[in-house]
Amino acid sequence: MRLSQYFLPTLKETPSEAQIASHRLMLRAGMINQTTSGIYTWLPLGLKVLQKIENIVAEEQNRIGCHRVLMPTLQPASLWQESGRYEAYGKEMLRFKDRHDREMLYSPTNEEVITDIVRQYVKSYRALPQILYQIGWKFRDEIRPRFGVMRGREFFMKDGYSFDIDYEGAKASYEKIFQSYLTTFRRLGLTAIPVQADSGAIGGNLSHEFQIVAPTGESTIYYDEDYDQLSDQDMTLERLRNMYAAADEKHDPFQCPIPQERLKTARGIEVGHIFYFGTKYSKAMNLTVQGPKGELIIPEMGSYGIGVSRLVGAIIEASHDDNGIIWPDSVTPFHVGLISAKADDAQVEAAATALYQQLATRGFDVLYDDRSERIGVKFADMDLIGLPWQIVVGNKTIEHNTVELKNRRTGERQDLSIEACLTYLQKHIDV
Ligand code: ATP
Ligand code: MG
C-alpha cells in the first residue's frame, strides 16, 4: 500500500480526551474515530488489526471443533422473556420497538438465541456435544464508557456456547475451551492469567477470567508469584490447576491459600471470560434431548467470551513505547514499513518503488511511505503505527546498493544489501 494513496489520518497532537496509552495511540495512529460516546468507526489501519485478531480467534475455535455461526444483533424481547433475563438485565440492554410495536433489543450476549437454535434442531443425545460460536457486535449501554475500545458501548466479541448431555461432558468442553484460550492469547503475543472469577449477571459456579497484566487494567487480580515463573509452554490447564489466581470480589483475603509473601497483586485487563452454568437456560427455555433409553435430558451449557475489540487496546497496553505502538508479528497491520528517505529524488524514489515490488512479490504486506514529507515526519509516523520492521531507502541505496533495516521493538538497525535484506525478512516473517 502506498501511503500517499492510503487513508491513514495520523495525529501529531495527543487527543485530550484519551486517558490511557492505547486509546491515545489508536486515535493518533488513525485506527479509530469516535462516532459518539463509546461507539467507534474502525478506520482502515484499525480494521486490519481487528480482523487479524478475529481470524486468529476463529482459527483456534475451529481447531478444537467449534462451529461458527452468525446471529442477529437485533433480537425479539420474547426470547429473553422466556429466559427471564428481559426484566433482569437492567439498563445496559438497549431496548426499542419496531414499527409493529413489538419489543426488540440489541443483543448484549446470545444465550437465548443460541438455545433457541439448538432446541429447534437437536433432538437426540447423539447430536451432542456441540460448541457453536460467533464473532459479532454487541451493545451494552455502559454507564461509563471509557478507555476507547477497551470499554465501549458497542464492541466486537467472540461468544461461544457449549451443549453437553451431562456435567462430565460440560466440564470437558469447558476445559477444552480453557486450554484453547491460552493458545489463542499466546498467538496474539499476550500472556493471559486465568483467574477464578465471579459468575456475574449470567450466573453459574465454574468461571474463569483471562487477564492481561497492565497498570491501566480495571480489575484487581491476586495471584501466586509462581505465575511469573511460568513459561508459555508451562501455561497448561494441568499446571494451573493447583495454582491460585483470583480477581476482585472473588479474592477473599481470609480464605486465600497463598501465604502473604507469595501473593502478588496487579491490575488486569479482562480479555476473556468463560462460564459453566449448567441447565440455567436449557431448563428455562425447554431445551431437551432424548437420551439413550428414550428419557429426556436437559443439556448442560457453558458460555465463552473473548473481547476481540478490547484486545486491540490490550495488545497496545502490553506493547508500546514513548514513540508509539509495537505490534506483535501475528497481528501487525502490515509486515513491513518502507520509507523512501528522499521522495523528491527520482533515483531514490525508483529504488524504493523497485524494492516495494520485490517485497510484494515475496508475499509481504508492505506500507510504502512515498509521501513527499520531511524524513522526520515519516520516521515518527512509522514508529507511531508500530510496524515491526522498517526499511529506509536513501542515498546509500543508490551509492552502495544497501538499505537500512530497523527492528521496531529493539530499535536495532543494520545496513544490508537489498538481497540480504530480503533474505533476512523471509527468515524472520511468516507470511
Ligand atoms: P467487564 O467486567 O469488563 O465489564 P463483562 O464481565 O461484563 O466485562 P463478559 O460478559 O464476560 O464481560 O464479556 C466477555 C468479554 O467481552 C469480556 O471478557 C471483555 O473482554 C469483553 N467486553 C465486555 N464488555 C466490554 C465492553 N464494554 N467493551 C469492550 N469489550 C468488552
Ligand atoms: Mg466478564
GROMACS .gro file of C-alpha atoms and ligand atoms in nm:
model
  463
    1MET     CA    1   0.000   0.000   0.000
    2ARG     CA    2   0.130   0.340  -0.096
    3LEU     CA    3   0.082   0.572   0.198
    4SER     CA    4   0.013   0.866  -0.036
    5GLN     CA    5  -0.297   0.680  -0.153
    6TYR     CA    6  -0.398   0.522   0.178
    7PHE     CA    7  -0.646   0.654   0.433
    8LEU     CA    8  -0.427   0.694   0.739
    9PRO     CA    9  -0.518   1.011   0.929
   10THR     CA   10  -0.239   1.019   1.189
   11LEU     CA   11  -0.245   1.295   1.451
   12LYS     CA   12   0.056   1.482   1.585
   13GLU     CA   13  -0.120   1.614   1.891
   14THR     CA   14  -0.222   1.392   2.179
   15PRO     CA   15  -0.602   1.393   2.196
   16SER     CA   16  -0.702   1.537   2.532
   17GLU     CA   17  -0.994   1.301   2.593
   18ALA     CA   18  -0.772   0.990   2.597
   19GLN     CA   19  -0.652   0.885   2.942
   20ILE     CA   20  -0.455   0.572   2.863
   21ALA     CA   21  -0.180   0.487   2.616
   22SER     CA   22  -0.378   0.251   2.395
   23HIS     CA   23  -0.662   0.498   2.348
   24ARG     CA   24  -0.420   0.783   2.272
   25LEU     CA   25  -0.218   0.571   2.032
   26MET     CA   26  -0.520   0.430   1.849
   27LEU     CA   27  -0.651   0.781   1.788
   28ARG     CA   28  -0.308   0.917   1.692
   29ALA     CA   29  -0.233   0.624   1.462
   30GLY     CA   30  -0.557   0.680   1.273
   31MET     CA   31  -0.703   0.343   1.373
   32ILE     CA   32  -1.036   0.456   1.514
   33ASN     CA   33  -1.263   0.756   1.524
   34GLN     CA   34  -1.522   0.816   1.793
   35THR     CA   35  -1.867   0.847   1.640
   36THR     CA   36  -2.037   0.908   1.972
   37SER     CA   37  -1.972   0.809   2.331
   38GLY     CA   38  -1.842   0.450   2.343
   39ILE     CA   39  -1.912   0.393   1.973
   40TYR     CA   40  -1.634   0.396   1.715
   41THR     CA   41  -1.570   0.382   1.346
   42TRP     CA   42  -1.283   0.148   1.267
   43LEU     CA   43  -1.059   0.316   1.011
   44PRO     CA   44  -0.856   0.106   0.762
   45LEU     CA   45  -0.548   0.051   0.981
   46GLY     CA   46  -0.752  -0.033   1.291
   47LEU     CA   47  -0.984  -0.262   1.098
   48LYS     CA   48  -0.687  -0.459   0.963
   49VAL     CA   49  -0.569  -0.533   1.317
   50LEU     CA   50  -0.922  -0.614   1.435
   51GLN     CA   51  -0.961  -0.862   1.150
   52LYS     CA   52  -0.626  -1.027   1.218
   53ILE     CA   53  -0.728  -1.084   1.578
   54GLU     CA   54  -1.069  -1.209   1.463
   55ASN     CA   55  -0.901  -1.460   1.230
   56ILE     CA   56  -0.669  -1.596   1.498
   57VAL     CA   57  -0.957  -1.631   1.743
   58ALA     CA   58  -1.165  -1.811   1.477
   59GLU     CA   59  -0.878  -2.043   1.377
   60GLU     CA   60  -0.828  -2.155   1.735
   61GLN     CA   61  -1.201  -2.212   1.784
   62ASN     CA   62  -1.221  -2.414   1.464
   63ARG     CA   63  -0.914  -2.614   1.561
   64ILE     CA   64  -1.094  -2.760   1.863
   65GLY     CA   65  -1.407  -2.839   1.667
   66CYS     CA   66  -1.629  -2.542   1.741
   67HIS     CA   67  -1.859  -2.434   1.458
   68ARG     CA   68  -1.906  -2.074   1.359
   69VAL     CA   69  -2.249  -1.917   1.315
   70LEU     CA   70  -2.364  -1.558   1.288
   71MET     CA   71  -2.655  -1.447   1.500
   72PRO     CA   72  -2.855  -1.127   1.456
   73THR     CA   73  -2.769  -0.822   1.665
   74LEU     CA   74  -3.137  -0.723   1.676
   75GLN     CA   75  -3.349  -0.970   1.867
   76PRO     CA   76  -3.709  -1.001   1.982
   77ALA     CA   77  -3.776  -0.941   2.351
   78SER     CA   78  -3.992  -1.255   2.352
   79LEU     CA   79  -3.690  -1.491   2.359
   80TRP     CA   80  -3.543  -1.303   2.651
   81GLN     CA   81  -3.875  -1.311   2.832
   82GLU     CA   82  -3.857  -1.690   2.817
   83SER     CA   83  -3.525  -1.698   2.999
   84GLY     CA   84  -3.634  -1.430   3.243
   85ARG     CA   85  -3.347  -1.201   3.151
   86TYR     CA   86  -3.554  -0.935   2.974
   87GLU     CA   87  -3.661  -0.797   3.309
   88ALA     CA   88  -3.339  -0.885   3.490
   89TYR     CA   89  -3.082  -0.734   3.257
   90GLY     CA   90  -3.120  -0.369   3.352
   91LYS     CA   91  -3.019  -0.053   3.176
   92GLU     CA   92  -2.720  -0.196   2.992
   93MET     CA   93  -2.963  -0.352   2.749
   94LEU     CA   94  -3.071  -0.123   2.468
   95ARG     CA   95  -3.443  -0.174   2.408
   96PHE     CA   96  -3.667  -0.035   2.137
   97LYS     CA   97  -3.980  -0.111   1.938
   98ASP     CA   98  -4.022  -0.193   1.571
   99ARG     CA   99  -4.295  -0.038   1.353
  100HIS     CA  100  -4.544  -0.303   1.468
  101ASP     CA  101  -4.484  -0.202   1.827
  102ARG     CA  102  -4.301  -0.526   1.904
  103GLU     CA  103  -4.035  -0.501   2.169
  104MET     CA  104  -3.682  -0.555   2.041
  105LEU     CA  105  -3.331  -0.527   2.175
  106TYR     CA  106  -2.973  -0.500   2.058
  107SER     CA  107  -2.802  -0.812   2.185
  108PRO     CA  108  -2.555  -0.776   2.474
  109THR     CA  109  -2.488  -1.155   2.458
  110ASN     CA  110  -2.657  -1.452   2.293
  111GLU     CA  111  -2.751  -1.738   2.523
  112GLU     CA  112  -3.119  -1.704   2.434
  113VAL     CA  113  -3.081  -1.708   2.057
  114ILE     CA  114  -2.837  -1.999   2.054
  115THR     CA  115  -3.052  -2.203   2.294
  116ASP     CA  116  -3.348  -2.139   2.069
  117ILE     CA  117  -3.148  -2.263   1.767
  118VAL     CA  118  -3.036  -2.579   1.942
  119ARG     CA  119  -3.384  -2.663   2.072
  120GLN     CA  120  -3.522  -2.637   1.718
  121TYR     CA  121  -3.274  -2.880   1.564
  122VAL     CA  122  -3.117  -3.100   1.827
  123LYS     CA  123  -3.348  -3.378   1.939
  124SER     CA  124  -3.115  -3.661   2.036
  125TYR     CA  125  -2.818  -3.702   2.269
  126ARG     CA  126  -2.630  -3.833   1.963
  127ALA     CA  127  -2.606  -3.481   1.821
  128LEU     CA  128  -2.418  -3.363   2.133
  129PRO     CA  129  -2.168  -3.240   2.241
  130GLN     CA  130  -2.175  -2.927   2.030
  131ILE     CA  131  -1.998  -2.593   2.063
  132LEU     CA  132  -2.126  -2.309   1.848
  133TYR     CA  133  -1.967  -1.965   1.835
  134GLN     CA  134  -1.989  -1.638   1.655
  135ILE     CA  135  -1.784  -1.323   1.631
  136GLY     CA  136  -2.003  -1.020   1.620
  137TRP     CA  137  -2.109  -0.684   1.755
  138LYS     CA  138  -2.265  -0.649   2.096
  139PHE     CA  139  -2.419  -0.347   2.260
  140ARG     CA  140  -2.413  -0.274   2.632
  141ASP     CA  141  -2.511   0.071   2.740
  142GLU     CA  142  -2.218   0.101   2.981
  143ILE     CA  143  -2.268   0.372   3.238
  144ARG     CA  144  -1.911   0.492   3.192
  145PRO     CA  145  -1.773   0.403   2.851
  146ARG     CA  146  -1.403   0.485   2.862
  147PHE     CA  147  -1.053   0.399   2.753
  148GLY     CA  148  -1.158   0.390   2.388
  149VAL     CA  149  -1.233   0.041   2.261
  150MET     CA  150  -1.147  -0.113   2.597
  151ARG     CA  151  -1.485  -0.026   2.741
  152GLY     CA  152  -1.706   0.066   2.453
  153ARG     CA  153  -2.082   0.054   2.436
  154GLU     CA  154  -2.073  -0.120   2.100
  155PHE     CA  155  -1.797  -0.379   2.089
  156PHE     CA  156  -1.683  -0.683   1.894
  157MET     CA  157  -1.688  -1.011   2.082
  158LYS     CA  158  -1.639  -1.379   2.020
  159ASP     CA  159  -1.913  -1.561   2.206
  160GLY     CA  160  -1.933  -1.938   2.215
  161TYR     CA  161  -2.180  -2.180   2.372
  162SER     CA  162  -2.139  -2.546   2.462
  163PHE     CA  163  -2.413  -2.807   2.490
  164ASP     CA  164  -2.348  -3.140   2.661
  165ILE     CA  165  -2.565  -3.417   2.796
  166ASP     CA  166  -2.413  -3.424   3.146
  167TYR     CA  167  -2.182  -3.246   3.386
  168GLU     CA  168  -1.878  -3.452   3.286
  169GLY     CA  169  -1.927  -3.354   2.926
  170ALA     CA  170  -1.983  -2.988   3.012
  171LYS     CA  171  -1.666  -2.987   3.220
  172ALA     CA  172  -1.471  -3.141   2.932
  173SER     CA  173  -1.600  -2.873   2.695
  174TYR     CA  174  -1.507  -2.605   2.948
  175GLU     CA  175  -1.154  -2.741   2.981
  176LYS     CA  176  -1.111  -2.770   2.606
  177ILE     CA  177  -1.201  -2.404   2.568
  178PHE     CA  178  -0.982  -2.306   2.863
  179GLN     CA  179  -0.678  -2.466   2.704
  180SER     CA  180  -0.757  -2.320   2.365
  181TYR     CA  181  -0.785  -1.969   2.513
  182LEU     CA  182  -0.431  -1.998   2.647
  183THR     CA  183  -0.313  -2.081   2.295
  184THR     CA  184  -0.520  -1.803   2.141
  185PHE     CA  185  -0.380  -1.532   2.368
  186ARG     CA  186  -0.027  -1.665   2.324
  187ARG     CA  187  -0.065  -1.638   1.946
  188LEU     CA  188  -0.169  -1.276   1.997
  189GLY     CA  189   0.161  -1.210   2.174
  190LEU     CA  190  -0.002  -1.195   2.518
  191THR     CA  191   0.038  -1.388   2.840
  192ALA     CA  192  -0.307  -1.417   2.991
  193ILE     CA  193  -0.350  -1.518   3.353
  194PRO     CA  194  -0.665  -1.725   3.407
  195VAL     CA  195  -0.822  -1.621   3.736
  196GLN     CA  196  -1.114  -1.751   3.937
  197ALA     CA  197  -1.399  -1.517   3.866
  198ASP     CA  198  -1.737  -1.420   3.989
  199SER     CA  199  -2.000  -1.553   3.756
  200GLY     CA  200  -2.176  -1.215   3.731
  201ALA     CA  201  -2.507  -1.146   3.560
  202ILE     CA  202  -2.502  -1.472   3.364
  203GLY     CA  203  -2.486  -1.694   3.671
  204GLY     CA  204  -2.317  -2.026   3.741
  205ASN     CA  205  -2.039  -2.166   3.958
  206LEU     CA  206  -1.738  -2.253   3.741
  207SER     CA  207  -1.590  -1.943   3.589
  208HIS     CA  208  -1.253  -1.802   3.484
  209GLU     CA  209  -1.147  -1.466   3.353
  210PHE     CA  210  -0.838  -1.429   3.137
  211GLN     CA  211  -0.648  -1.122   3.249
  212ILE     CA  212  -0.360  -0.935   3.090
  213VAL     CA  213  -0.140  -0.765   3.348
  214ALA     CA  214  -0.123  -0.391   3.276
  215PRO     CA  215  -0.116  -0.090   3.508
  216THR     CA  216  -0.423   0.055   3.335
  217GLY     CA  217  -0.636  -0.257   3.387
  218GLU     CA  218  -0.975  -0.210   3.551
  219SER     CA  219  -0.967  -0.532   3.755
  220THR     CA  220  -0.752  -0.609   4.056
  221ILE     CA  221  -0.600  -0.955   4.037
  222TYR     CA  222  -0.432  -1.156   4.309
  223TYR     CA  223  -0.203  -1.437   4.208
  224ASP     CA  224   0.064  -1.678   4.317
  225GLU     CA  225   0.409  -1.544   4.230
  226ASP     CA  226   0.475  -1.878   4.058
  227TYR     CA  227   0.280  -1.741   3.761
  228ASP     CA  228   0.566  -1.505   3.683
  229GLN     CA  229   0.799  -1.803   3.653
  230LEU     CA  230   0.580  -1.995   3.410
  231SER     CA  231   0.699  -2.004   3.053
  232ASP     CA  232   0.435  -2.002   2.781
  233GLN     CA  233   0.470  -2.377   2.737
  234ASP     CA  234   0.406  -2.427   3.110
  235MET     CA  235   0.074  -2.247   3.091
  236THR     CA  236  -0.132  -2.560   3.066
  237LEU     CA  237  -0.451  -2.638   3.248
  238GLU     CA  238  -0.274  -2.922   3.428
  239ARG     CA  239  -0.007  -2.690   3.566
  240LEU     CA  240  -0.253  -2.417   3.657
  241ARG     CA  241  -0.491  -2.644   3.843
  242ASN     CA  242  -0.301  -2.615   4.169
  243MET     CA  243  -0.209  -2.252   4.139
  244TYR     CA  244  -0.400  -1.961   4.279
  245ALA     CA  245  -0.529  -1.655   4.097
  246ALA     CA  246  -0.846  -1.459   4.161
  247ALA     CA  247  -0.999  -1.128   4.058
  248ASP     CA  248  -1.176  -0.860   4.261
  249GLU     CA  249  -1.455  -0.986   4.488
  250LYS     CA  250  -1.364  -1.348   4.426
  251HIS     CA  251  -1.046  -1.297   4.627
  252ASP     CA  252  -1.111  -1.333   4.996
  253PRO     CA  253  -0.801  -1.233   5.197
  254PHE     CA  254  -0.913  -1.451   5.489
  255GLN     CA  255  -0.962  -1.764   5.277
  256CYS     CA  256  -0.663  -1.715   5.049
  257PRO     CA  257  -0.448  -2.032   5.038
  258ILE     CA  258  -0.134  -1.843   4.931
  259PRO     CA  259   0.098  -1.711   5.203
  260GLN     CA  260   0.121  -1.334   5.209
  261GLU     CA  261   0.483  -1.325   5.091
  262ARG     CA  262   0.399  -1.521   4.776
  263LEU     CA  263   0.080  -1.337   4.687
  264LYS     CA  264   0.112  -1.074   4.415
  265THR     CA  265  -0.135  -0.801   4.332
  266ALA     CA  266  -0.164  -0.637   3.993
  267ARG     CA  267  -0.407  -0.457   3.768
  268GLY     CA  268  -0.557  -0.669   3.493
  269ILE     CA  269  -0.742  -0.621   3.166
  270GLU     CA  270  -1.012  -0.885   3.123
  271VAL     CA  271  -0.982  -1.014   2.767
  272GLY     CA  272  -1.182  -1.332   2.806
  273HIS     CA  273  -1.436  -1.489   3.036
  274ILE     CA  274  -1.572  -1.843   3.046
  275PHE     CA  275  -1.865  -1.982   3.243
  276TYR     CA  276  -2.025  -2.312   3.312
  277PHE     CA  277  -2.385  -2.256   3.407
  278GLY     CA  278  -2.550  -2.595   3.393
  279THR     CA  279  -2.911  -2.603   3.284
  280LYS     CA  280  -2.996  -2.242   3.361
  281TYR     CA  281  -3.103  -2.156   3.004
  282SER     CA  282  -3.187  -2.501   2.872
  283LYS     CA  283  -3.433  -2.550   3.158
  284ALA     CA  284  -3.591  -2.207   3.135
  285MET     CA  285  -3.629  -2.238   2.759
  286ASN     CA  286  -3.744  -2.601   2.748
  287LEU     CA  287  -3.447  -2.743   2.563
  288THR     CA  288  -3.449  -3.120   2.600
  289VAL     CA  289  -3.298  -3.405   2.401
  290GLN     CA  290  -3.374  -3.773   2.403
  291GLY     CA  291  -3.126  -3.993   2.591
  292PRO     CA  292  -3.012  -4.350   2.501
  293LYS     CA  293  -3.311  -4.505   2.681
  294GLY     CA  294  -3.564  -4.262   2.546
  295GLU     CA  295  -3.550  -4.049   2.860
  296LEU     CA  296  -3.550  -3.669   2.836
  297ILE     CA  297  -3.223  -3.495   2.912
  298ILE     CA  298  -3.181  -3.124   2.978
  299PRO     CA  299  -2.844  -3.029   2.823
  300GLU     CA  300  -2.576  -2.860   3.032
  301MET     CA  301  -2.438  -2.539   2.893
  302GLY     CA  302  -2.139  -2.309   2.916
  303SER     CA  303  -2.059  -1.978   2.753
  304TYR     CA  304  -1.725  -1.846   2.645
  305GLY     CA  305  -1.636  -1.486   2.554
  306ILE     CA  306  -1.333  -1.313   2.409
  307GLY     CA  307  -1.329  -0.935   2.380
  308VAL     CA  308  -1.195  -0.904   2.026
  309SER     CA  309  -1.214  -0.524   2.001
  310ARG     CA  310  -1.089  -0.484   2.360
  311LEU     CA  311  -0.790  -0.698   2.263
  312VAL     CA  312  -0.671  -0.434   2.017
  313GLY     CA  313  -0.635  -0.195   2.310
  314ALA     CA  314  -0.499  -0.461   2.544
  315ILE     CA  315  -0.225  -0.560   2.300
  316ILE     CA  316  -0.120  -0.197   2.271
  317GLU     CA  317  -0.122  -0.154   2.650
  318ALA     CA  318   0.111  -0.454   2.669
  319SER     CA  319   0.331  -0.349   2.378
  320HIS     CA  320   0.422   0.016   2.316
  321ASP     CA  321   0.689   0.273   2.398
  322ASP     CA  322   0.712   0.652   2.406
  323ASN     CA  323   0.715   0.669   2.028
  324GLY     CA  324   0.413   0.454   1.961
  325ILE     CA  325   0.274   0.108   1.914
  326ILE     CA  326   0.488  -0.206   1.873
  327TRP     CA  327   0.277  -0.473   1.703
  328PRO     CA  328   0.338  -0.842   1.768
  329ASP     CA  329   0.408  -1.010   1.432
  330SER     CA  330   0.082  -1.206   1.440
  331VAL     CA  331  -0.147  -0.901   1.436
  332THR     CA  332   0.057  -0.629   1.271
  333PRO     CA  333  -0.147  -0.442   1.009
  334PHE     CA  334   0.145  -0.457   0.761
  335HIS     CA  335   0.453  -0.677   0.780
  336VAL     CA  336   0.696  -0.408   0.674
  337GLY     CA  337   0.708  -0.029   0.654
  338LEU     CA  338   0.914   0.103   0.361
  339ILE     CA  339   1.037   0.460   0.374
  340SER     CA  340   1.177   0.649   0.085
  341ALA     CA  341   1.410   0.897   0.255
  342LYS     CA  342   1.404   1.137  -0.039
  343ALA     CA  343   1.077   1.110  -0.221
  344ASP     CA  344   1.169   1.407  -0.442
  345ASP     CA  345   1.484   1.239  -0.566
  346ALA     CA  346   1.394   1.040  -0.878
  347GLN     CA  347   1.667   0.780  -0.825
  348VAL     CA  348   1.579   0.712  -0.461
  349GLU     CA  349   1.212   0.704  -0.550
  350ALA     CA  350   1.277   0.450  -0.826
  351ALA     CA  351   1.488   0.229  -0.596
  352ALA     CA  352   1.220   0.237  -0.326
  353THR     CA  353   0.947   0.154  -0.574
  354ALA     CA  354   1.151  -0.138  -0.711
  355LEU     CA  355   1.203  -0.273  -0.360
  356TYR     CA  356   0.833  -0.226  -0.284
  357GLN     CA  357   0.755  -0.453  -0.578
  358GLN     CA  358   1.015  -0.712  -0.478
  359LEU     CA  359   0.871  -0.726  -0.127
  360ALA     CA  360   0.519  -0.767  -0.263
  361THR     CA  361   0.634  -1.050  -0.491
  362ARG     CA  362   0.761  -1.233  -0.186
  363GLY     CA  363   0.421  -1.210  -0.023
  364PHE     CA  364   0.492  -0.930   0.225
  365ASP     CA  365   0.219  -0.681   0.302
  366VAL     CA  366   0.406  -0.352   0.283
  367LEU     CA  367   0.315   0.003   0.375
  368TYR     CA  368   0.527   0.224   0.149
  369ASP     CA  369   0.569   0.580   0.270
  370ASP     CA  370   0.609   0.751  -0.066
  371ARG     CA  371   0.484   1.089   0.056
  372SER     CA  372   0.691   1.398  -0.004
  373GLU     CA  373   0.712   1.467   0.367
  374ARG     CA  374   1.013   1.553   0.580
  375ILE     CA  375   1.205   1.243   0.676
  376GLY     CA  376   1.148   1.318   1.047
  377VAL     CA  377   0.773   1.309   0.993
  378LYS     CA  378   0.800   0.975   0.815
  379PHE     CA  379   1.011   0.820   1.089
  380ALA     CA  380   0.773   0.947   1.358
  381ASP     CA  381   0.464   0.815   1.179
  382MET     CA  382   0.628   0.479   1.115
  383ASP     CA  383   0.720   0.442   1.483
  384LEU     CA  384   0.373   0.558   1.586
  385ILE     CA  385   0.186   0.297   1.382
  386GLY     CA  386   0.422   0.031   1.510
  387LEU     CA  387   0.506  -0.198   1.217
  388PRO     CA  388   0.768  -0.448   1.340
  389TRP     CA  389   1.014  -0.390   1.053
  390GLN     CA  390   1.111  -0.065   0.883
  391ILE     CA  391   1.327  -0.031   0.573
  392VAL     CA  392   1.480   0.301   0.473
  393VAL     CA  393   1.585   0.357   0.114
  394GLY     CA  394   1.812   0.659   0.064
  395ASN     CA  395   2.142   0.781  -0.080
  396LYS     CA  396   2.324   0.470   0.039
  397THR     CA  397   2.091   0.261  -0.171
  398ILE     CA  398   2.197   0.448  -0.482
  399GLU     CA  399   2.567   0.455  -0.392
  400HIS     CA  400   2.620   0.113  -0.229
  401ASN     CA  401   2.302  -0.080  -0.303
  402THR     CA  402   2.227  -0.104   0.071
  403VAL     CA  403   1.919  -0.025   0.277
  404GLU     CA  404   1.874   0.033   0.647
  405LEU     CA  405   1.659  -0.225   0.826
  406LYS     CA  406   1.520  -0.132   1.166
  407ASN     CA  407   1.363  -0.360   1.422
  408ARG     CA  408   1.086  -0.153   1.582
  409ARG     CA  409   1.090  -0.345   1.909
  410THR     CA  410   1.463  -0.343   1.982
  411GLY     CA  411   1.550  -0.029   1.787
  412GLU     CA  412   1.838  -0.222   1.634
  413ARG     CA  413   1.942  -0.102   1.285
  414GLN     CA  414   2.152  -0.274   1.024
  415ASP     CA  415   2.278  -0.180   0.681
  416LEU     CA  416   2.214  -0.466   0.443
  417SER     CA  417   2.235  -0.519   0.072
  418ILE     CA  418   1.892  -0.539  -0.085
  419GLU     CA  419   1.931  -0.914  -0.140
  420ALA     CA  420   2.043  -0.969   0.220
  421CYS     CA  421   1.754  -0.761   0.348
  422LEU     CA  422   1.501  -0.967   0.153
  423THR     CA  423   1.655  -1.292   0.274
  424TYR     CA  424   1.661  -1.165   0.632
  425LEU     CA  425   1.293  -1.071   0.622
  426GLN     CA  426   1.194  -1.401   0.468
  427LYS     CA  427   1.365  -1.573   0.756
  428HIS     CA  428   1.201  -1.355   1.021
  429ILE     CA  429   0.847  -1.302   0.895
  430ASP     CA  430   0.579  -1.565   0.845
  431VAL     CA  431   0.364  -1.457   0.556
  432ATP     P1  432  -1.634  -0.628   3.229
  432ATP     O1  433  -1.619  -0.697   3.362
  432ATP     O2  434  -1.504  -0.578   3.174
  432ATP     O3  435  -1.744  -0.528   3.226
  432ATP     P2  436  -1.802  -0.840   3.150
  432ATP     O4  437  -1.764  -0.936   3.256
  432ATP     O5  438  -1.926  -0.766   3.161
  432ATP     O6  439  -1.680  -0.740   3.125
  432ATP     P3  440  -1.840  -1.059   2.965
  432ATP     O7  441  -1.987  -1.069   2.965
  432ATP     O8  442  -1.762  -1.157   3.042
  432ATP     O9  443  -1.797  -0.912   3.007
  432ATP    O10  444  -1.792  -1.049   2.813
  432ATP     C1  445  -1.685  -1.123   2.756
  432ATP     C2  446  -1.571  -1.034   2.715
  432ATP    O11  447  -1.614  -0.924   2.635
  432ATP     C3  448  -1.501  -0.968   2.833
  432ATP    O12  449  -1.407  -1.056   2.890
  432ATP     C4  450  -1.436  -0.848   2.768
  432ATP    O13  451  -1.311  -0.886   2.712
  432ATP     C5  452  -1.531  -0.812   2.657
  432ATP     N1  453  -1.613  -0.694   2.695
  432ATP     C6  454  -1.711  -0.690   2.787
  432ATP     N2  455  -1.764  -0.567   2.796
  432ATP     C7  456  -1.696  -0.491   2.706
  432ATP     C8  457  -1.704  -0.353   2.669
  432ATP     N3  458  -1.794  -0.272   2.723
  432ATP     N4  459  -1.618  -0.309   2.574
  432ATP     C9  460  -1.529  -0.392   2.517
  432ATP     N5  461  -1.517  -0.521   2.549
  432ATP    C10  462  -1.599  -0.572   2.642
  433MG      MG  463  -1.667  -1.091   3.250
   0.00000   0.00000   0.00000
